[in-house]
Each structure stands twice: as C-alpha cells, then as structure tokens.
Short mmCIF file of C-alpha atoms and ligand atoms in Angstrom, two decimals:
data_model
loop_
_atom_site.label_atom_id
_atom_site.label_comp_id
_atom_site.label_asym_id
_atom_site.label_seq_id
_atom_site.Cartn_x
_atom_site.Cartn_y
_atom_site.Cartn_z
CA MET A 1 -8.27 -29.99 4.87
CA ARG A 2 -7.52 -29.44 1.17
CA GLY A 3 -9.92 -26.94 -0.38
CA LYS A 4 -11.11 -25.76 3.05
CA LYS A 5 -11.57 -22.00 3.13
CA LEU A 6 -10.54 -19.98 6.12
CA LYS A 7 -12.58 -16.80 6.14
CA PHE A 8 -11.15 -13.75 7.92
CA PRO A 9 -13.29 -11.21 9.81
CA GLU A 10 -15.07 -8.52 7.84
CA ASN A 11 -12.94 -5.39 7.27
CA PHE A 12 -9.74 -7.30 8.01
CA LEU A 13 -6.74 -5.21 6.99
CA TRP A 14 -4.30 -6.77 4.53
CA GLY A 15 -1.06 -5.14 3.53
CA THR A 16 2.64 -4.80 3.99
CA ALA A 17 5.01 -2.69 6.07
CA THR A 18 8.07 -0.62 5.22
CA ALA A 19 10.31 1.84 7.07
CA ALA A 20 11.62 5.13 5.71
CA HIS A 21 15.34 4.54 6.12
CA GLN A 22 15.10 1.09 4.56
CA VAL A 23 13.26 2.06 1.37
CA GLU A 24 13.24 5.81 0.75
CA GLY A 25 16.86 6.58 -0.09
CA GLY A 26 18.60 9.91 0.43
CA THR A 27 18.28 10.05 4.22
CA ASN A 28 20.67 11.92 6.48
CA ASN A 29 20.45 10.60 10.02
CA ASP A 30 22.49 8.75 12.66
CA TRP A 31 22.37 5.50 10.67
CA THR A 32 23.52 7.19 7.44
CA GLN A 33 26.54 8.43 9.35
CA TRP A 34 27.20 5.07 11.01
CA GLU A 35 27.00 3.23 7.69
CA LYS A 36 29.74 5.43 6.22
CA ASP A 37 31.96 4.81 9.24
CA ASN A 38 31.34 1.05 9.36
CA ALA A 39 30.77 -0.27 5.82
CA GLU A 40 34.37 -1.45 5.31
CA ARG A 41 34.41 -3.21 8.66
CA LEU A 42 31.05 -4.90 8.10
CA ALA A 43 32.19 -6.22 4.70
CA LYS A 44 35.37 -7.62 6.25
CA GLU A 45 33.47 -9.27 9.10
CA ALA A 46 30.93 -11.00 6.84
CA SER A 47 33.00 -14.16 6.42
CA GLY A 48 33.01 -14.72 10.18
CA LYS A 49 29.28 -14.11 10.55
CA TRP A 50 27.65 -16.17 7.81
CA GLN A 51 27.76 -19.81 6.84
CA ALA A 52 29.45 -21.02 3.64
CA TRP A 53 26.16 -21.41 1.73
CA GLN A 54 25.15 -17.86 2.60
CA GLN A 55 28.52 -16.46 1.58
CA GLU A 56 28.29 -18.28 -1.72
CA LYS A 57 24.69 -17.29 -2.41
CA PHE A 58 25.14 -13.62 -1.44
CA PRO A 59 28.67 -12.52 -2.39
CA GLU A 60 27.50 -8.89 -2.19
CA MET A 61 27.95 -9.20 1.60
CA PHE A 62 31.71 -8.74 0.98
CA ASP A 63 31.21 -5.43 -0.79
CA PRO A 64 31.25 -2.33 1.44
CA LYS A 65 28.60 -0.77 -0.83
CA ASN A 66 26.15 -3.37 0.45
CA TYR A 67 26.22 -1.58 3.82
CA ILE A 68 25.43 1.93 2.59
CA SER A 69 21.70 2.63 2.39
CA GLY A 70 22.29 5.35 -0.27
CA ARG A 71 19.32 5.68 -2.58
CA ALA A 72 17.90 2.29 -1.38
CA CYS A 73 15.00 1.50 -3.72
CA ASP A 74 14.13 5.18 -4.11
CA HIS A 75 10.69 4.77 -2.64
CA TYR A 76 10.76 8.45 -1.65
CA ASN A 77 10.28 9.28 -5.33
CA ARG A 78 8.50 6.14 -6.47
CA TYR A 79 5.85 5.65 -3.79
CA GLU A 80 2.99 6.10 -6.25
CA GLU A 81 4.27 3.36 -8.54
CA ASP A 82 4.82 1.14 -5.48
CA PHE A 83 1.33 1.81 -4.11
CA ASP A 84 -0.14 1.04 -7.55
CA LEU A 85 1.48 -2.38 -7.28
CA ALA A 86 0.22 -2.85 -3.71
CA LYS A 87 -3.30 -1.94 -4.77
CA SER A 88 -3.14 -4.31 -7.75
CA LEU A 89 -2.17 -7.02 -5.24
CA GLY A 90 -5.36 -6.46 -3.30
CA HIS A 91 -3.89 -4.66 -0.29
CA ASN A 92 -6.30 -2.47 1.64
CA ALA A 93 -3.76 -1.15 4.17
CA HIS A 94 -0.13 -0.12 4.35
CA ARG A 95 2.28 0.64 7.16
CA PHE A 96 5.17 3.05 6.63
CA SER A 97 7.29 5.37 8.73
CA ILE A 98 7.92 9.08 8.68
CA GLU A 99 11.61 9.97 8.66
CA TRP A 100 12.01 12.27 11.64
CA SER A 101 15.37 13.56 10.36
CA ARG A 102 13.64 14.96 7.26
CA ILE A 103 11.02 16.75 9.34
CA GLU A 104 13.33 18.20 11.99
CA SER A 105 16.85 18.22 10.61
CA GLU A 106 17.63 21.15 12.94
CA GLU A 107 16.36 21.14 16.48
CA GLY A 108 12.98 22.84 16.70
CA LYS A 109 12.79 23.74 12.99
CA PHE A 110 10.15 21.79 11.16
CA ASP A 111 10.33 21.42 7.41
CA GLU A 112 6.94 22.18 5.83
CA LYS A 113 8.06 20.79 2.47
CA GLU A 114 8.78 17.40 3.98
CA ILE A 115 5.52 17.42 5.92
CA GLU A 116 3.81 18.08 2.59
CA HIS A 117 5.67 15.12 1.09
CA TYR A 118 4.20 12.78 3.70
CA ARG A 119 0.75 14.32 3.21
CA LYS A 120 1.02 13.33 -0.44
CA VAL A 121 2.15 9.83 0.52
CA LEU A 122 -0.90 9.52 2.75
CA GLN A 123 -3.24 10.85 0.08
CA ALA A 124 -1.72 8.41 -2.42
CA LEU A 125 -2.72 5.60 -0.07
CA ARG A 126 -6.19 7.00 0.58
CA VAL A 127 -7.06 7.39 -3.12
CA ARG A 128 -6.03 3.77 -3.63
CA GLY A 129 -8.29 2.63 -0.81
CA MET A 130 -5.48 1.70 1.57
CA GLU A 131 -5.66 2.44 5.31
CA PRO A 132 -2.38 3.98 6.49
CA PHE A 133 -0.60 2.87 9.65
CA VAL A 134 1.97 5.56 10.39
CA THR A 135 5.09 4.74 12.40
CA LEU A 136 6.65 7.82 13.93
CA TRP A 137 10.01 6.37 14.92
CA HIS A 138 11.54 3.42 13.13
CA TRP A 139 14.97 3.73 14.77
CA THR A 140 16.67 6.54 12.85
CA MET A 141 16.96 10.01 14.32
CA PRO A 142 18.13 13.49 13.39
CA LEU A 143 21.88 14.00 13.78
CA TRP A 144 21.51 16.79 16.35
CA LEU A 145 19.59 14.35 18.57
CA SER A 146 22.05 11.47 18.27
CA GLU A 147 24.84 13.94 19.05
CA ILE A 148 23.28 14.67 22.45
CA GLY A 149 22.87 10.97 23.30
CA GLY A 150 19.73 9.95 21.38
CA VAL A 151 17.61 7.51 23.34
CA GLU A 152 19.97 7.66 26.30
CA ASN A 153 19.09 11.31 26.81
CA ALA A 154 16.02 11.65 29.05
CA ARG A 155 14.94 14.64 26.93
CA PHE A 156 14.41 12.27 24.00
CA ALA A 157 10.87 11.75 25.27
CA ASP A 158 10.11 15.48 25.08
CA TYR A 159 11.62 15.89 21.65
CA PHE A 160 9.81 12.83 20.38
CA SER A 161 6.42 13.80 21.77
CA ARG A 162 6.77 17.31 20.35
CA TYR A 163 7.44 15.84 16.90
CA ALA A 164 4.63 13.26 17.34
CA SER A 165 2.20 15.98 18.32
CA LEU A 166 3.16 18.07 15.31
CA MET A 167 2.69 15.12 12.93
CA ALA A 168 -0.69 14.26 14.44
CA GLY A 169 -1.79 17.89 14.14
CA LYS A 170 -0.57 18.38 10.58
CA LEU A 171 -1.36 14.97 9.07
CA GLY A 172 -4.18 13.78 11.30
CA SER A 173 -6.90 14.38 8.72
CA GLU A 174 -5.41 11.49 6.71
CA VAL A 175 -4.46 9.12 9.54
CA LYS A 176 -6.32 7.12 12.14
CA PHE A 177 -3.64 4.60 13.27
CA TRP A 178 -0.43 5.87 14.83
CA VAL A 179 2.45 3.58 15.79
CA THR A 180 4.73 5.58 18.06
CA LEU A 181 7.87 3.42 18.27
CA ASN A 182 9.04 0.46 16.28
CA GLU A 183 10.35 -2.50 18.29
CA PRO A 184 11.93 -0.72 21.29
CA THR A 185 13.47 -3.99 22.49
CA SER A 186 15.32 -4.51 19.18
CA VAL A 187 17.06 -1.18 19.72
CA ILE A 188 17.77 -1.93 23.37
CA SER A 189 19.30 -5.32 22.62
CA ASN A 190 21.15 -4.53 19.38
CA SER A 191 22.39 -1.06 20.28
CA TYR A 192 22.94 -1.32 24.03
CA VAL A 193 23.41 -4.99 24.94
CA PHE A 194 25.09 -6.70 21.98
CA GLY A 195 26.66 -3.53 20.55
CA ASN A 196 25.88 -4.29 16.90
CA TRP A 197 23.99 -1.13 16.00
CA PRO A 198 24.77 2.52 16.62
CA PRO A 199 25.94 3.68 19.11
CA GLN A 200 27.38 0.15 19.62
CA LYS A 201 27.34 -0.03 23.39
CA LYS A 202 27.44 -3.11 25.55
CA ASN A 203 26.23 -1.61 28.76
CA ILE A 204 23.47 -3.07 30.85
CA PHE A 205 22.93 0.23 32.69
CA SER A 206 22.46 2.12 29.43
CA ALA A 207 20.06 -0.60 28.30
CA GLN A 208 17.98 -0.20 31.48
CA LYS A 209 17.90 3.55 30.97
CA VAL A 210 16.77 3.21 27.36
CA TYR A 211 13.80 1.04 28.45
CA ARG A 212 12.68 3.93 30.62
CA VAL A 213 13.37 6.69 28.11
CA LEU A 214 11.56 4.92 25.30
CA ALA A 215 8.63 4.02 27.53
CA ASP A 216 8.42 7.66 28.59
CA ALA A 217 8.59 8.67 24.92
CA HIS A 218 5.69 6.39 24.03
CA ASN A 219 3.59 7.47 27.01
CA LYS A 220 4.12 11.18 26.34
CA ALA A 221 3.48 10.79 22.62
CA TYR A 222 0.31 8.83 23.38
CA PHE A 223 -0.94 11.67 25.53
CA GLU A 224 -0.07 14.34 22.94
CA ILE A 225 -1.60 12.48 20.01
CA LYS A 226 -4.83 11.75 21.89
CA LYS A 227 -4.97 15.38 22.97
CA ILE A 228 -5.32 16.30 19.31
CA ASP A 229 -8.05 13.77 18.62
CA GLN A 230 -9.43 11.21 21.06
CA ASN A 231 -10.44 9.03 18.12
CA PHE A 232 -6.88 8.46 16.97
CA GLN A 233 -5.78 4.90 17.62
CA VAL A 234 -2.32 4.78 19.13
CA GLY A 235 0.00 1.85 19.83
CA PHE A 236 3.65 0.82 19.51
CA ALA A 237 5.10 -1.98 17.40
CA ASN A 238 6.19 -4.77 19.70
CA ILE A 239 8.46 -7.55 18.49
CA LEU A 240 7.50 -10.66 20.42
CA GLN A 241 9.46 -13.88 20.49
CA PHE A 242 8.02 -17.30 21.20
CA ILE A 243 10.31 -18.76 23.82
CA GLU A 244 10.39 -22.30 25.20
CA PRO A 245 12.74 -24.15 27.52
CA LEU A 246 15.21 -26.31 25.60
CA ASN A 247 14.46 -29.11 28.03
CA LYS A 248 10.79 -28.97 29.03
CA ASN A 249 11.56 -30.89 32.23
CA SER A 250 14.38 -28.67 33.35
CA PHE A 251 13.50 -26.31 36.17
CA LEU A 252 16.54 -24.16 35.36
CA ASP A 253 15.69 -23.90 31.68
CA LYS A 254 12.20 -22.78 32.69
CA ILE A 255 13.68 -20.08 34.91
CA ALA A 256 15.85 -18.95 31.99
CA VAL A 257 12.72 -18.68 29.86
CA LYS A 258 11.04 -16.53 32.51
CA ILE A 259 13.99 -14.13 32.61
CA PHE A 260 14.38 -13.93 28.83
CA ASP A 261 10.63 -13.58 28.35
CA TYR A 262 10.50 -10.74 30.85
CA TYR A 263 13.15 -8.63 29.13
CA ALA A 264 12.24 -9.51 25.54
CA ASN A 265 8.44 -9.60 25.73
CA LYS A 266 7.02 -8.29 28.98
CA LYS A 267 9.01 -5.44 30.51
CA PHE A 268 8.39 -2.74 27.91
CA LEU A 269 4.71 -3.53 27.59
CA LYS A 270 4.37 -3.27 31.38
CA LEU A 271 5.92 0.21 31.31
CA VAL A 272 3.35 1.47 28.80
CA GLU A 273 0.47 -0.85 29.60
CA ASP A 274 -2.37 1.63 29.99
CA LYS A 275 -1.35 3.74 26.97
CA ASN A 276 -2.36 1.57 24.04
CA ASP A 277 -5.52 1.51 21.96
CA PHE A 278 -4.32 -1.57 20.10
CA LEU A 279 -1.45 -4.04 20.20
CA ALA A 280 0.87 -4.12 17.21
CA VAL A 281 2.60 -7.48 17.09
CA GLN A 282 5.71 -8.31 15.07
CA TYR A 283 6.73 -11.94 14.95
CA TYR A 284 9.97 -13.41 13.60
CA PHE A 285 11.62 -15.53 16.27
CA HIS A 286 11.21 -18.79 18.13
CA ASN A 287 13.89 -19.65 20.65
CA ARG A 288 14.58 -22.65 22.83
CA ILE A 289 16.45 -21.47 25.88
CA LYS A 290 18.93 -23.24 28.10
CA PHE A 291 19.88 -21.94 31.54
CA PHE A 292 23.62 -22.12 30.98
CA GLY A 293 25.09 -22.04 27.55
CA GLN A 294 23.65 -21.38 24.18
CA THR A 295 20.04 -21.24 23.09
CA LYS A 296 19.32 -23.77 20.39
CA ASN A 297 16.85 -24.07 17.55
CA ASP A 298 16.26 -27.14 15.46
CA ASN A 299 16.52 -25.01 12.36
CA LYS A 300 14.70 -27.50 10.21
CA ILE A 301 13.31 -24.82 7.94
CA ILE A 302 15.18 -21.58 7.77
CA SER A 303 15.26 -18.31 5.86
CA ASP A 304 18.25 -16.88 3.97
CA LEU A 305 19.29 -15.29 7.27
CA SER A 306 19.08 -18.77 8.86
CA TRP A 307 16.21 -17.62 11.06
CA GLU A 308 14.00 -20.56 11.94
CA ILE A 309 10.52 -20.60 10.40
CA TYR A 310 8.04 -21.54 13.13
CA PRO A 311 4.48 -20.45 12.26
CA GLU A 312 2.88 -21.92 15.39
CA GLY A 313 4.78 -19.36 17.44
CA ILE A 314 2.52 -16.56 16.27
CA TYR A 315 -0.51 -18.40 17.62
CA ARG A 316 1.10 -18.89 21.01
CA ILE A 317 1.99 -15.21 21.17
CA LEU A 318 -1.47 -14.06 20.14
CA LYS A 319 -3.14 -16.31 22.72
CA ASP A 320 -0.94 -14.85 25.39
CA LEU A 321 -2.17 -11.33 24.56
CA LYS A 322 -5.84 -12.09 25.23
CA LYS A 323 -5.56 -10.75 28.76
CA TYR A 324 -5.01 -7.22 27.47
CA ASN A 325 -8.41 -7.23 25.82
CA LEU A 326 -7.31 -4.92 22.98
CA PRO A 327 -7.58 -5.20 19.20
CA ILE A 328 -4.44 -6.71 17.69
CA TYR A 329 -2.73 -6.00 14.38
CA VAL A 330 0.17 -8.10 13.15
CA THR A 331 2.21 -5.17 11.90
CA GLU A 332 5.19 -7.27 10.72
CA ASN A 333 5.92 -10.88 9.85
CA GLY A 334 8.16 -11.95 7.02
CA LEU A 335 11.32 -13.66 5.86
CA ALA A 336 14.40 -13.15 3.72
CA ASP A 337 14.00 -15.46 0.74
CA ALA A 338 15.77 -14.25 -2.39
CA LYS A 339 14.60 -17.13 -4.56
CA ASP A 340 11.01 -16.81 -3.31
CA LYS A 341 10.83 -20.54 -2.66
CA LYS A 342 9.44 -20.40 0.87
CA ARG A 343 7.58 -17.10 1.08
CA ALA A 344 4.12 -18.15 -0.09
CA GLU A 345 4.07 -21.13 2.29
CA PHE A 346 5.47 -18.97 5.07
CA ILE A 347 2.62 -16.49 4.75
CA LYS A 348 -0.08 -19.13 4.45
CA LYS A 349 1.13 -21.15 7.42
CA HIS A 350 1.30 -18.09 9.63
CA LEU A 351 -2.19 -17.12 8.50
CA VAL A 352 -3.53 -20.57 9.36
CA TRP A 353 -2.31 -20.09 12.94
CA ILE A 354 -3.58 -16.51 13.08
CA HIS A 355 -6.96 -17.72 11.88
CA LYS A 356 -7.01 -20.36 14.60
CA ALA A 357 -6.33 -17.66 17.19
CA ILE A 358 -9.18 -15.58 15.78
CA GLU A 359 -11.53 -18.57 15.96
CA GLU A 360 -10.56 -18.95 19.59
CA GLY A 361 -11.60 -15.39 20.35
CA ILE A 362 -8.44 -13.35 19.80
CA ASP A 363 -9.36 -10.03 18.22
CA VAL A 364 -6.84 -9.89 15.35
CA ARG A 365 -7.82 -7.23 12.84
CA GLY A 366 -5.00 -7.04 10.32
CA TYR A 367 -1.85 -8.58 8.86
CA PHE A 368 1.06 -6.64 7.36
CA TYR A 369 3.71 -8.74 5.63
CA TRP A 370 7.28 -7.43 6.00
CA SER A 371 7.95 -6.09 3.43
CA LEU A 372 6.43 -4.62 0.28
CA LEU A 373 9.85 -4.29 -1.38
CA ASP A 374 13.33 -5.67 -0.91
CA ASN A 375 15.09 -3.09 1.23
CA PHE A 376 18.04 -2.13 3.40
CA GLU A 377 18.27 -4.59 6.28
CA TRP A 378 20.22 -2.40 8.72
CA ASP A 379 23.69 -3.74 9.66
CA LYS A 380 23.25 -6.59 7.15
CA GLY A 381 22.70 -4.24 4.25
CA PHE A 382 20.92 -5.10 1.04
CA TRP A 383 21.55 -8.80 0.57
CA PRO A 384 18.63 -10.18 2.65
CA ARG A 385 15.57 -10.00 0.42
CA PHE A 386 12.32 -9.63 2.34
CA GLY A 387 10.14 -8.17 -0.43
CA LEU A 388 6.95 -9.39 -2.02
CA ILE A 389 8.37 -7.26 -4.79
CA GLU A 390 11.95 -7.65 -5.93
CA SER A 391 14.00 -4.45 -6.11
CA ASN A 392 16.74 -4.17 -8.68
CA TYR A 393 19.11 -1.78 -6.97
CA GLU A 394 20.93 -0.94 -10.21
CA THR A 395 17.96 -0.09 -12.43
CA LEU A 396 15.38 0.45 -9.65
CA GLU A 397 13.05 -1.82 -11.56
CA ARG A 398 10.36 -3.59 -9.52
CA LYS A 399 9.39 -7.19 -10.18
CA VAL A 400 6.40 -8.80 -8.49
CA ARG A 401 7.39 -12.15 -7.01
CA PRO A 402 5.11 -15.22 -7.37
CA SER A 403 4.47 -15.24 -3.61
CA ALA A 404 3.00 -11.73 -3.93
CA LEU A 405 0.37 -13.17 -6.27
CA GLU A 406 -0.43 -15.95 -3.82
CA TYR A 407 -0.81 -13.40 -1.03
CA ALA A 408 -2.94 -11.25 -3.35
CA LYS A 409 -5.49 -14.09 -3.71
CA ILE A 410 -5.90 -14.14 0.05
CA CYS A 411 -6.15 -10.35 0.34
CA LYS A 412 -8.69 -10.04 -2.44
CA LYS A 413 -10.99 -12.78 -1.15
CA ASN A 414 -10.42 -12.12 2.53
CA GLU A 415 -9.95 -15.85 2.84
CA LEU A 416 -7.25 -18.46 2.67
CA GLU A 417 -7.98 -21.61 0.69
CA LEU A 418 -5.96 -24.52 2.03
CA SER A 419 -4.02 -26.49 -0.56
O1 IFM B 1 13.82 -5.00 8.70
C1 IFM B 1 13.37 -5.18 10.01
C2 IFM B 1 12.44 -4.04 10.41
O2 IFM B 1 13.06 -2.82 10.30
C3 IFM B 1 11.98 -4.22 11.84
N1 IFM B 1 11.48 -5.54 12.07
C4 IFM B 1 12.25 -6.67 11.63
C5 IFM B 1 12.61 -6.47 10.15
C6 IFM B 1 13.43 -7.69 9.65
O3 IFM B 1 14.60 -7.82 10.38
#
C-alpha cells in the first residue's frame, strides 16, 4: 500500500469550515447572552465533566473567561489574512456562516452594512479561487427571536425563510451552494433533550416540536432560495453518527440501535427529504449502543475531548446515503488536538475511507475539515483546539500547524499518497 496514490475526482472541493459565532468575535445574539449568564457555572462544573488528564492539560477550563466568546479569533476583521493562509494551503473551497443577528438585529430591519461585509467576505474567497459554501443558520439567533421562543416558535420558519430569501437575493451573484441549517439534531439534543445549551430544556415535547419547526424552516427556505434562482444548490448540514449494537448478537441492542438511529440520523432527513439538491454530511461520532444502560466505546484512540476516532464510520455512513442518489459533500469532519499529534493521520484515514466509498460509486464531491482556525467550541469554550491553524487568543497571531501542511499536499495534488 505504501506509495499508492489515491486520486480524487476532478473538481473535487477541498477546504475547511467555520461558523460565525465561533470565529468572528463581537457577536450579540442568544449565545452571547447565555455565555455571560453561565460562564462562572461552566468553569465550576469543569472538574466534574473532564478526566484528570484533560484538566491538567487544559487548565483554562477552570477560568470563566474560557466560556465567553468575546472577540474569538477576530475573523470578522481578519478574514482576508485567514483566506490568504487557506489559499496558500491549496484550498479551493470554504464553508462559513452568516451571522443572522448582525443582519437582522431588530425584527424586520436588515442591516445593509453587514450585508456588504458578507459580500466582501464572499468576494475575498472568489478572488482567491475558493468556492463558498454559505451556512445561513449555525445555531445563533437575534435576541428578539430568542425572546419569543426561538426554534420553539412556529413562526421561526417564516422569519428564517424571509432572511434566507433576502441573503440569496442580495448575495446570490457570489454564491452557488447554500446550507440552510447546521446540524438540526445537535440543537434538538443539546438544547431540548440534555439541557446543556440555551435555552437548557429537558423536554421531549419541545424536542419533537423543534424537529418540525426546523424542518419547516429548511423546507420554506429551500423554496424561497430556489425561487430566486433555480440553479442555486441548497442543502442542510446533517451530523450523522455511525451506530452499532454493543453486542452484535443481542436482539435488544439492535432494537436500541434502530431507535437511536431514527432520531439521530433518519427523522430529520425524512421531514425534508425532497428539498435537497445535495447532502451535506458531518461526521464525528461512532457509538456502540446497549438496550439498557450506557452506550460504550472502546476509546482506543481519542481526541482531546475524548471523542473516539473511528475513520471507517464515515464510509459506512456514506454507503448508507447511496439510496438518495444526490451529490454528497462532507461539510465537517475534524478533531480537537492541541498538540497536533493525531490530526494529519485523522484526516488521511478518513480520506482513505471516503475514497473507498467514491470507488464504490458514492458521489462524494468535497471535503471540508473542521476547522480552519482554533475557535470557540460552544459550551466548552476555547480550550478544545480544532484548527489546522493555531489561534493565539492573546495576540491573535495565527500559526499554521504541521497537519495543515500535510492536508495541503493532498489538496494541491487532488490525491492522497499512502505512507
Ligand atoms: O464546533 C462544532 C460545530 O459548530 C458544529 N459541528 C461540530 C463541531 C465540533 O463540535
């Protein structure tokens, strides 16, 4: 196998993904508010959440400042410098999100200056030869909207599709690929089932409602965006988990897999099935499920967040999507690895499995590593480091990690040489 070259299809898109709230800095939305109210608590709770080695390696988790997104890595002002780096690393595509709360900080009033800002971001990508993938909602929302219930309010779908339609109309000359929603099921589970994220509910009925509201939001936005230009390509970013029974011979464990798989992977897609021009797949998790009791992973190789690294899972997921007969983009896949010891191997191994899927007829057309830069990892704050580029949050200096150079070789040649 050594020296063997795995060629990717012509025009394959190579890049990274980011999200406004995690990189831009200076946002004012429901999360900004929640961070202020919860930073002290999150710092206090860290010792109960993380293992001893994590606490020792990342003492910043005990500092409330870690949980305030603040100026993040100031990508709002430094996007050109960051895109220069991405271009130098051979990327020909980039996924980012528009911060809705900047565009519509008051209901129905749209800020032309902020729209202009995103036009410049898009042009900065275009002049560098990078295809933009624009996410319209990566979880944060204007305060006025969260105050009236956010995604639990059925009108969310109308507000969202109005904003989506405006963005498509104003920025459409620079964009072909629109990603309506990022990972609806992450919001449903973290905000409405486990109660970790704002508005911190643990209510199965709210969760069921949010499935419907978000599906409605995607479907309406799809319709509005296509109304502006039929050639726009519209999808939503779907986090998919590879799930297996803990005991392959246990009937009950298999039933548990079916149930988990339905809610995590299938239900949302079913609700929006005929409103997608492509599938946007995000892969992080492999779980072995038991009917009663805890799920269990072997955790042989893990990231700094102790998430298991299981590259084969992406292949299994991709194969399962063949039935939809749509182009597929892997719009996120990545790991927290502050020392950059595992990242290059992580990327290569996932790409080997993606390549195998392509050889077997799965129409994968792009790969976006999460993330370009270290950024604000939601309720965990800044300590998990996902970036190909290290962010120094004090000086805002960027430092390209060795794994970024390994990934660059693949992007530039459109092939992976096995070592
Ligand atoms: O940081 C997140 C991103 O916002 C959505 N997908 C998963 C990433 C890592 O947790």
